[in-house]
Structure formats: C-alpha cells, structure tokens
Coordinates of C-alpha atoms in Angstrom, one line a residue:
M34 CA 65.4 92.6 191.1
A35 CA 66.3 89.4 192.9
N36 CA 69.6 89.1 194.7
E37 CA 72.0 87.1 192.6
E38 CA 72.8 84.9 195.6
S39 CA 69.1 84.1 196.1
I40 CA 68.6 82.8 192.5
H41 CA 68.7 79.0 192.4
K42 CA 71.2 77.4 190.0
I43 CA 70.1 74.4 187.9
L44 CA 72.6 72.2 185.9
I45 CA 71.0 70.5 182.9
V46 CA 72.9 67.4 181.6
D47 CA 71.8 65.8 178.4
D48 CA 73.7 64.8 175.2
V49 CA 70.9 66.1 172.9
P50 CA 71.3 69.9 172.3
E51 CA 67.6 70.4 171.6
N52 CA 66.6 68.9 175.0
V53 CA 69.1 71.1 176.7
E54 CA 67.9 74.3 175.0
L55 CA 64.2 73.5 175.8
L56 CA 64.9 72.9 179.4
K57 CA 67.1 75.9 179.6
Y58 CA 64.3 78.1 178.1
L59 CA 61.6 76.8 180.4
L60 CA 63.7 77.1 183.6
Q61 CA 64.9 80.6 182.8
Q62 CA 61.3 81.6 182.3
E63 CA 60.7 80.4 185.9
G64 CA 63.5 82.6 187.3
F65 CA 66.2 79.9 187.6
K66 CA 69.8 80.4 186.5
T67 CA 70.8 77.5 184.3
Y68 CA 74.1 75.8 183.5
T69 CA 74.4 73.2 180.7
A70 CA 76.5 70.1 180.0
F71 CA 76.4 67.5 177.3
S72 CA 78.2 64.7 179.1
A73 CA 79.1 63.5 182.6
E74 CA 82.6 64.8 182.1
E75 CA 81.4 68.4 181.3
A76 CA 78.9 68.2 184.2
R77 CA 81.7 67.2 186.6
L78 CA 83.7 70.3 185.7
V79 CA 80.6 72.6 186.3
L80 CA 79.8 70.9 189.7
L81 CA 83.4 71.3 190.9
N82 CA 83.4 75.0 190.1
T83 CA 79.9 76.2 190.8
A84 CA 77.4 75.8 193.7
I85 CA 74.6 74.0 191.9
D86 CA 71.2 73.7 193.7
T87 CA 69.6 71.0 191.5
L88 CA 70.9 68.6 188.9
L89 CA 68.7 67.6 186.0
L90 CA 70.3 64.4 184.6
D91 CA 69.6 62.4 181.5
V92 CA 70.2 58.6 181.7
N93 CA 71.2 57.6 178.2
M94 CA 74.5 59.4 177.5
P95 CA 77.7 58.3 175.7
V96 CA 80.8 57.3 177.7
Q97 CA 79.1 57.5 181.1
D98 CA 75.4 57.0 181.7
G99 CA 73.4 59.1 184.2
F100 CA 72.9 56.3 186.7
S101 CA 76.7 55.7 186.9
F102 CA 77.4 59.4 187.2
C103 CA 74.8 59.7 190.0
R104 CA 76.5 56.9 191.9
E105 CA 79.8 58.6 191.5
L106 CA 78.5 61.9 192.9
R107 CA 76.8 60.2 195.9
A108 CA 80.2 58.7 196.9
M109 CA 81.6 62.3 197.2
D110 CA 80.8 64.1 200.5
Q111 CA 80.1 67.5 198.8
F112 CA 77.4 65.9 196.6
K113 CA 75.7 63.5 199.0
L114 CA 72.7 65.9 199.5
L115 CA 72.7 67.5 196.0
P116 CA 69.1 67.2 194.6
I117 CA 69.3 65.0 191.5
L118 CA 66.3 64.6 189.2
F119 CA 66.5 62.1 186.3
I120 CA 64.7 63.1 183.1
T121 CA 64.5 60.2 180.6
S122 CA 62.3 58.3 178.2
I123 CA 62.7 55.0 180.2
E124 CA 59.3 53.5 181.2
R125 CA 58.2 55.2 184.4
E126 CA 58.0 52.2 186.8
V127 CA 61.4 50.8 185.8
G128 CA 63.0 54.2 185.5
F129 CA 61.8 55.3 189.0
Q130 CA 63.1 52.2 190.7
E131 CA 66.5 52.6 188.9
A132 CA 66.6 56.3 189.8
M133 CA 66.1 55.6 193.5
K134 CA 68.4 52.7 193.5
N135 CA 71.2 54.7 192.0
G136 CA 70.9 57.7 194.3
G137 CA 68.4 60.0 192.5
D138 CA 65.8 62.0 194.4
D139 CA 63.1 61.8 191.7
F140 CA 62.3 60.7 188.2
I141 CA 60.5 62.6 185.3
N142 CA 59.4 60.9 182.1
K143 CA 59.9 62.4 178.7
P144 CA 58.0 64.0 177.2
F145 CA 57.6 65.9 180.5
N146 CA 54.9 68.1 181.8
K147 CA 56.2 71.6 182.5
R148 CA 54.2 72.1 185.6
E149 CA 55.3 68.7 187.0
L150 CA 58.9 69.5 186.3
V151 CA 58.8 72.9 187.9
A152 CA 56.9 71.7 190.9
K153 CA 59.4 68.9 191.5
I154 CA 62.3 71.2 191.2
H155 CA 60.8 73.7 193.7
S156 CA 60.1 70.7 196.1
V157 CA 63.7 69.4 196.1
I158 CA 65.1 73.0 196.3
R159 CA 63.0 73.7 199.4
L160 CA 64.4 70.6 201.1
K161 CA 68.0 71.6 200.0
D162 CA 67.4 75.2 201.4
L163 CA 66.3 73.7 204.7
Q164 CA 69.4 71.3 204.8
D165 CA 71.7 74.2 204.0
E166 CA 70.2 76.3 206.8
L167 CA 70.5 73.4 209.2
Y168 CA 74.2 73.0 208.1
R169 CA 74.8 76.8 208.7
Q170 CA 73.2 76.6 212.1
K171 CA 75.2 73.5 213.0
S172 CA 78.4 75.2 211.9
K173 CA 77.5 78.3 213.9
Y174 CA 76.7 76.1 216.9
E175 CA 80.0 74.2 216.6
K176 CA 81.9 77.5 216.6
E177 CA 80.1 78.6 219.7
L178 CA 80.9 75.3 221.3
Q179 CA 84.6 75.7 220.5
T180 CA 84.5 79.2 222.1
A181 CA 82.7 77.8 225.1
R182 CA 85.2 75.0 225.4
R183 CA 88.1 77.4 225.5
V184 CA 86.3 79.3 228.4
Q185 CA 85.6 76.0 230.2
D186 CA 89.3 75.0 229.8
Q187 CA 90.1 78.2 231.8
L188 CA 87.4 77.4 234.4
I189 CA 88.4 73.7 234.8
P190 CA 92.1 73.5 233.9
E191 CA 93.8 70.1 234.3
K192 CA 96.2 70.3 237.3
S193 CA 99.3 68.6 238.4
F194 CA 101.2 69.9 241.5
I195 CA 103.1 68.7 244.5
W196 CA 102.2 69.7 248.1
N197 CA 104.2 68.4 251.1
G198 CA 105.5 65.6 248.9
I199 CA 102.0 64.7 247.9
K200 CA 101.1 64.7 244.1
A201 CA 97.7 66.0 243.1
Q202 CA 96.6 65.4 239.5
T203 CA 93.3 66.1 237.7
L204 CA 91.9 65.1 234.3
F205 CA 88.9 66.5 232.4
H206 CA 87.6 64.9 229.2
P207 CA 84.2 66.2 228.0
Y208 CA 82.2 63.9 225.7
L209 CA 80.9 66.9 223.7
Q210 CA 83.1 70.0 223.2
I211 CA 81.9 71.1 226.6
G212 CA 80.4 69.1 229.4
G213 CA 78.8 69.0 232.9
D214 CA 81.6 67.4 234.9
F215 CA 83.8 69.3 237.3
V216 CA 87.0 68.5 239.1
D217 CA 89.5 70.6 241.0
S218 CA 92.1 70.4 243.7
W219 CA 93.8 73.2 245.6
I220 CA 95.6 74.2 248.8
E221 CA 93.8 76.2 251.5
E222 CA 94.6 76.8 255.1
K223 CA 97.5 74.2 255.0
K224 CA 95.1 71.5 253.7
L225 CA 94.5 69.8 250.4
H226 CA 91.0 70.2 249.0
I227 CA 89.7 67.8 246.4
V228 CA 86.3 68.3 244.7
I229 CA 84.6 66.3 241.9
A230 CA 81.1 66.8 240.6
D231 CA 78.8 65.6 237.8
C232 CA 75.8 67.5 236.6
S233 CA 73.1 65.5 234.8
G234 CA 72.9 66.1 231.1
H235 CA 75.5 67.1 228.5
G236 CA 76.5 70.2 226.5
P237 CA 76.0 73.9 227.3
S238 CA 73.3 73.7 229.9
A239 CA 75.2 71.2 232.0
A240 CA 78.4 73.2 231.5
L241 CA 76.8 76.3 232.8
I242 CA 75.6 74.5 235.9
G243 CA 79.2 73.3 236.3
A244 CA 80.4 76.9 236.1
M245 CA 77.9 78.0 238.7
F246 CA 79.2 75.1 241.0
K247 CA 82.7 76.5 240.7
M248 CA 81.5 80.0 241.5
Q249 CA 80.0 78.7 244.7
L250 CA 83.3 77.1 245.6
F251 CA 84.9 80.5 245.2
N252 CA 82.4 81.9 247.6
L253 CA 83.3 79.5 250.4
V254 CA 84.8 81.1 253.5
S255 CA 88.2 79.7 254.6
T256 CA 87.0 79.2 258.2
M257 CA 84.2 76.9 257.1
D258 CA 84.6 73.2 258.0
L259 CA 83.7 70.5 255.5
R260 CA 80.1 70.1 256.6
E261 CA 79.5 73.8 256.4
R262 CA 81.1 74.0 252.9
V263 CA 78.8 71.3 251.6
A264 CA 75.7 72.9 253.2
H265 CA 76.6 76.2 251.5
L266 CA 77.0 74.4 248.1
R267 CA 73.7 72.6 248.6
K268 CA 71.7 75.7 249.6
N269 CA 73.0 77.9 246.8
M270 CA 72.9 75.3 244.0
E271 CA 69.4 74.2 244.9
L272 CA 68.3 77.8 244.3
V273 CA 69.4 77.8 240.7
L274 CA 69.2 74.1 239.7
P275 CA 66.2 73.2 237.5
E276 CA 64.0 70.5 238.8
D277 CA 65.0 68.0 236.2
Y278 CA 68.7 68.4 237.0
A279 CA 70.9 66.9 239.7
I280 CA 74.5 67.1 240.8
T281 CA 76.4 64.3 242.3
F282 CA 79.6 65.3 244.1
C283 CA 82.4 64.3 246.5
Y284 CA 84.2 66.9 248.6
A285 CA 87.4 65.7 250.3
I286 CA 89.9 67.4 252.5
L287 CA 93.4 66.0 253.4
D288 CA 95.2 67.5 256.3
Q289 CA 99.0 67.4 257.0
D290 CA 98.6 64.3 259.2
L291 CA 97.2 62.5 256.1
K292 CA 93.7 62.3 257.6
L293 CA 91.2 62.4 254.8
S294 CA 87.7 63.7 255.5
Y295 CA 85.0 63.6 252.8
I296 CA 81.3 63.9 252.1
N297 CA 80.0 61.8 249.1
G298 CA 76.8 63.2 247.7
G299 CA 75.5 60.4 245.5
H300 CA 78.7 60.1 243.6
P301 CA 80.6 56.9 242.6
A302 CA 82.5 55.7 245.7
P303 CA 86.1 57.1 246.0
I304 CA 88.8 54.5 245.8
V305 CA 91.9 54.1 248.0
Y306 CA 95.1 52.1 247.4
M307 CA 96.9 51.4 250.6
D308 CA 99.2 48.6 251.9
G309 CA 98.9 46.9 248.5
E310 CA 95.1 46.7 248.6
T311 CA 92.6 48.7 246.6
K312 CA 89.2 49.3 248.2
F313 CA 86.1 51.5 248.0
L314 CA 85.5 54.2 250.6
K315 CA 82.0 53.9 252.1
G316 CA 79.5 56.5 253.1
M317 CA 76.8 58.2 251.1
S318 CA 74.9 61.5 251.4
P319 CA 72.1 62.7 249.0
M320 CA 73.0 64.3 245.8
I321 CA 72.1 68.0 245.1
M322 CA 68.7 68.3 243.4
G323 CA 66.6 71.2 242.2
I324 CA 64.2 70.8 245.1
N325 CA 64.4 71.8 248.7
F326 CA 64.7 69.0 251.2
A327 CA 66.4 68.5 254.5
A328 CA 69.6 66.6 253.6
T329 CA 71.9 65.1 256.2
D330 CA 75.5 65.1 255.2
E331 CA 77.7 62.5 256.9
V332 CA 81.3 63.3 257.2
Q333 CA 83.5 60.2 256.7
T334 CA 87.1 60.0 257.7
V335 CA 90.0 57.6 256.9
Q336 CA 93.6 57.7 258.0
L337 CA 95.9 57.4 255.0
K338 CA 99.6 56.5 254.9
T339 CA 102.6 57.6 252.9
G340 CA 102.6 55.5 249.7
S341 CA 98.8 55.3 249.5
M342 CA 96.7 56.8 246.7
F343 CA 93.2 58.4 246.6
F344 CA 91.2 58.3 243.4
M345 CA 87.8 59.7 242.3
Y346 CA 86.0 59.8 238.9
T347 CA 82.7 60.7 237.3
D348 CA 80.3 58.0 236.1
G349 CA 81.2 58.7 232.5
A350 CA 84.1 56.3 233.2
S351 CA 82.3 53.5 235.0
E352 CA 79.4 53.7 232.5
A353 CA 81.7 53.6 229.4
M354 CA 80.5 50.8 227.2
N355 CA 82.2 48.4 224.8
P356 CA 80.8 47.1 221.4
N357 CA 79.1 44.3 223.2
S358 CA 77.0 46.8 225.2
E359 CA 78.9 45.9 228.4
Y360 CA 79.7 48.6 231.0
I361 CA 83.0 49.0 232.9
T362 CA 81.0 49.3 236.2
E363 CA 82.4 50.7 239.5
E364 CA 84.0 47.3 240.3
G365 CA 85.7 47.5 236.9
M366 CA 87.0 51.0 237.7
K367 CA 88.5 49.7 240.9
D368 CA 90.4 47.0 238.9
I369 CA 91.5 49.5 236.3
F370 CA 92.8 51.8 239.0
H371 CA 94.6 49.0 240.8
E372 CA 96.3 47.9 237.5
S373 CA 97.3 51.5 236.7
V374 CA 98.9 51.8 240.2
K375 CA 100.8 48.6 239.7
S376 CA 102.0 49.6 236.2
G377 CA 104.1 52.4 237.6
K378 CA 103.0 54.7 234.8
D379 CA 101.2 58.0 234.9
I380 CA 98.1 56.8 236.8
L381 CA 95.4 59.1 235.2
Q382 CA 96.7 58.6 231.7
S383 CA 96.9 54.9 232.3
V384 CA 93.3 54.8 233.6
Q385 CA 92.0 56.8 230.6
N386 CA 93.9 54.5 228.1
K387 CA 92.4 51.4 229.7
I388 CA 88.9 52.9 229.5
L389 CA 89.4 53.7 225.8
D390 CA 90.9 50.2 225.2
F391 CA 87.7 48.7 226.8
C392 CA 85.5 50.8 224.6
G393 CA 87.3 49.7 221.5
S394 CA 85.4 51.0 218.4
S395 CA 82.7 52.5 220.7
T396 CA 83.0 56.2 221.6
P397 CA 82.4 57.0 225.3
N398 CA 79.0 58.7 225.5
D399 CA 79.5 60.7 228.6
D400 CA 81.9 63.2 230.1
M401 CA 84.8 62.0 232.2
A402 CA 86.6 63.7 235.0
M403 CA 89.2 62.2 237.4
V404 CA 91.5 63.1 240.2
C405 CA 94.3 61.2 241.8
I406 CA 96.2 62.0 245.0
Q407 CA 99.5 60.2 245.5
L408 CA 100.8 60.3 249.0

C-alpha cells in the first residue's frame, strides 16, 4: 500500500457536478487523492487548509471565473509554483493563450482525452516534486549556513579594545551567511598585531580557507619577526590552497614607539590619516596562491604619531557598486575614510554606512572586513 504522504492530491474545481464526478472517478482510478470544489470560494478554503499538488480549474464559473482565480493565486507566495491546469470548452488556440497569460501551466479542451489529461498531470507533478525537493535542499543548506555562521562568528569575532591608549576596532560583514574574509587584531609581546585577509570566492569553501588561515596564525611562534610570520603563512597555506584560489592579505605590527611595520600581499593599500592628511601606504608583495613559487616579501615601515589613524579593508568595500554600475574604487575608500575621520563618529560604522549609502538599492555582492587603529 502506498504511503499516504506519497499520494499526490488533486483539487478539481468546476461548477458542474457531473464534470467533477467524472474527473474524480478517473483520477482516483489512477491512484490520485481528489478534493472537489464547485466555486472559487470553495477552492480557496481547500487550498488554504490542504497541501494540494495540482489544481484542475474550470474557466466559466459563477461569481469568479477561473482566469481571475488563477491570477489571484499567483499573487500569493504559497501558490506561485502550484501547478494549475485549465479544463474548459473554450476553443484551443484562444484558450491556451488566455491560460498562459493568466498564470496557468497548461490547457486541456473539453471533451478531454483521458490519457492526455493523466499525462499532463503527471508531467506537472514531476516538476512540482523537483521544485519541492530543491526547496527542501535549499532550506537544509540555509540551516547549515546559519550554523556555520555562528561558528564563524566565534572564529572571527568583531573586536574593540584599548592598548596603551590606542583603540583597535574590527568589523566583519559577510555577503552570504558566511564568507572568505578574515580580520583580527591582538596584543603579543608588547606589540599590536593587525591582520586582514581575503580568500577568493564566497560561501563555505572560502570560509573554510579563512578558518585554516586563522589556524596558521595560531601556530606562529612569538619569537618570529614579521617576515618569518608571513613566510610561515605562505608555506602552510600554499600546501592546502586549491590552484584556483588565492588569498590577499596585509600583516601589520605596531610597536610601543608607534612604528608600524607591514607586509602587503596583493591586498588593497592600507590607508593612514596623519597630520590632517589621508594617504595610501605603498609597497606590494605577491598574494598567496595554490602554487609554489619563490615570493619575496618586502617589509615596509612608517612612523606614526599620536592622533593618527591606520585603516585596512577587503575589496568587497572598494568594489561595492551603485545602481549605475559604478564602483567605489580604492580612491573612493580613501575619501570615505577621510570623511569618516572628520565626522568624529564611530569610524568603522561611519565607513560602512557610507558604503551602503553609495550602493543605494543595490546589495553589496562581496564580503567586507575592516580594521581601524586610532592612535
């Protein structure tokens, strides 16, 4: 005996009882479970209380005709994908055009051929079953993403702390529920460490690479200098990074004398605000790629002052696009940072708000991470 849940449910809507009984008999012979209604009003009640797999709908009915009822259903989210077959005596060519125009999936002429009717019902039900399975998989995937996001929030928590009068603040905003950006700042051996990275791609695979990047940071030895740290990261990430992936990064260390040392591996240029001027910090080393090659990492240094600010971000910010398909660009990010500093407000929140204002109705299509150090 078939499982009750596996039996497909058909709703027959026709104001002529003889038509309803005939269809009901034929469909029950084919193993379908049938429901009946003699008006749009009765059909509406059945649909709201029963999970129907296919709707067989007459056109000429009193009070509300089938075309109007179909349009009503298509305007409701829960019925947008419900298979609707019109069964009517309207001339085929005209009837088919009207059926499609009003949201129907197919059209069957009266008097109908039983084999044609059953074949078309099976066809639309197969499509509905596929759609339902895709929806179930999508819901399952979204739940898994939510769980992964909670894990990632623990791996990459947003931070805000004070060290020697210096404020360090990070922001992480994935485009999907999880993303491939990474940002962190911490105190080690009386120095402030700042790291930002961006793995190519989006979603779970990029997030896993980001997690591996953090694991490698944990494995760094405190006695390593900046060049040794980056060499360690390169060596170990290149072992696990697929060939079609890459990681841009910038690793900076600020000592107690406010000297900033950094290595920029293919990442957007860091920005510094000092003495009322905002400028890019120069110097570029290769990004991390899934191939072995001899990379030369150049350590850059800059002497900062009390009152200056150091800012880094991932390219999800500079590549944010407005409705006119215009990008913010790196120069635009420098201007946004400068304006945010001058505003006197929370800098990272101000930067993010300005990015979203620029995007307007467009949704940013990449992950965003930022870090700001206020001396």
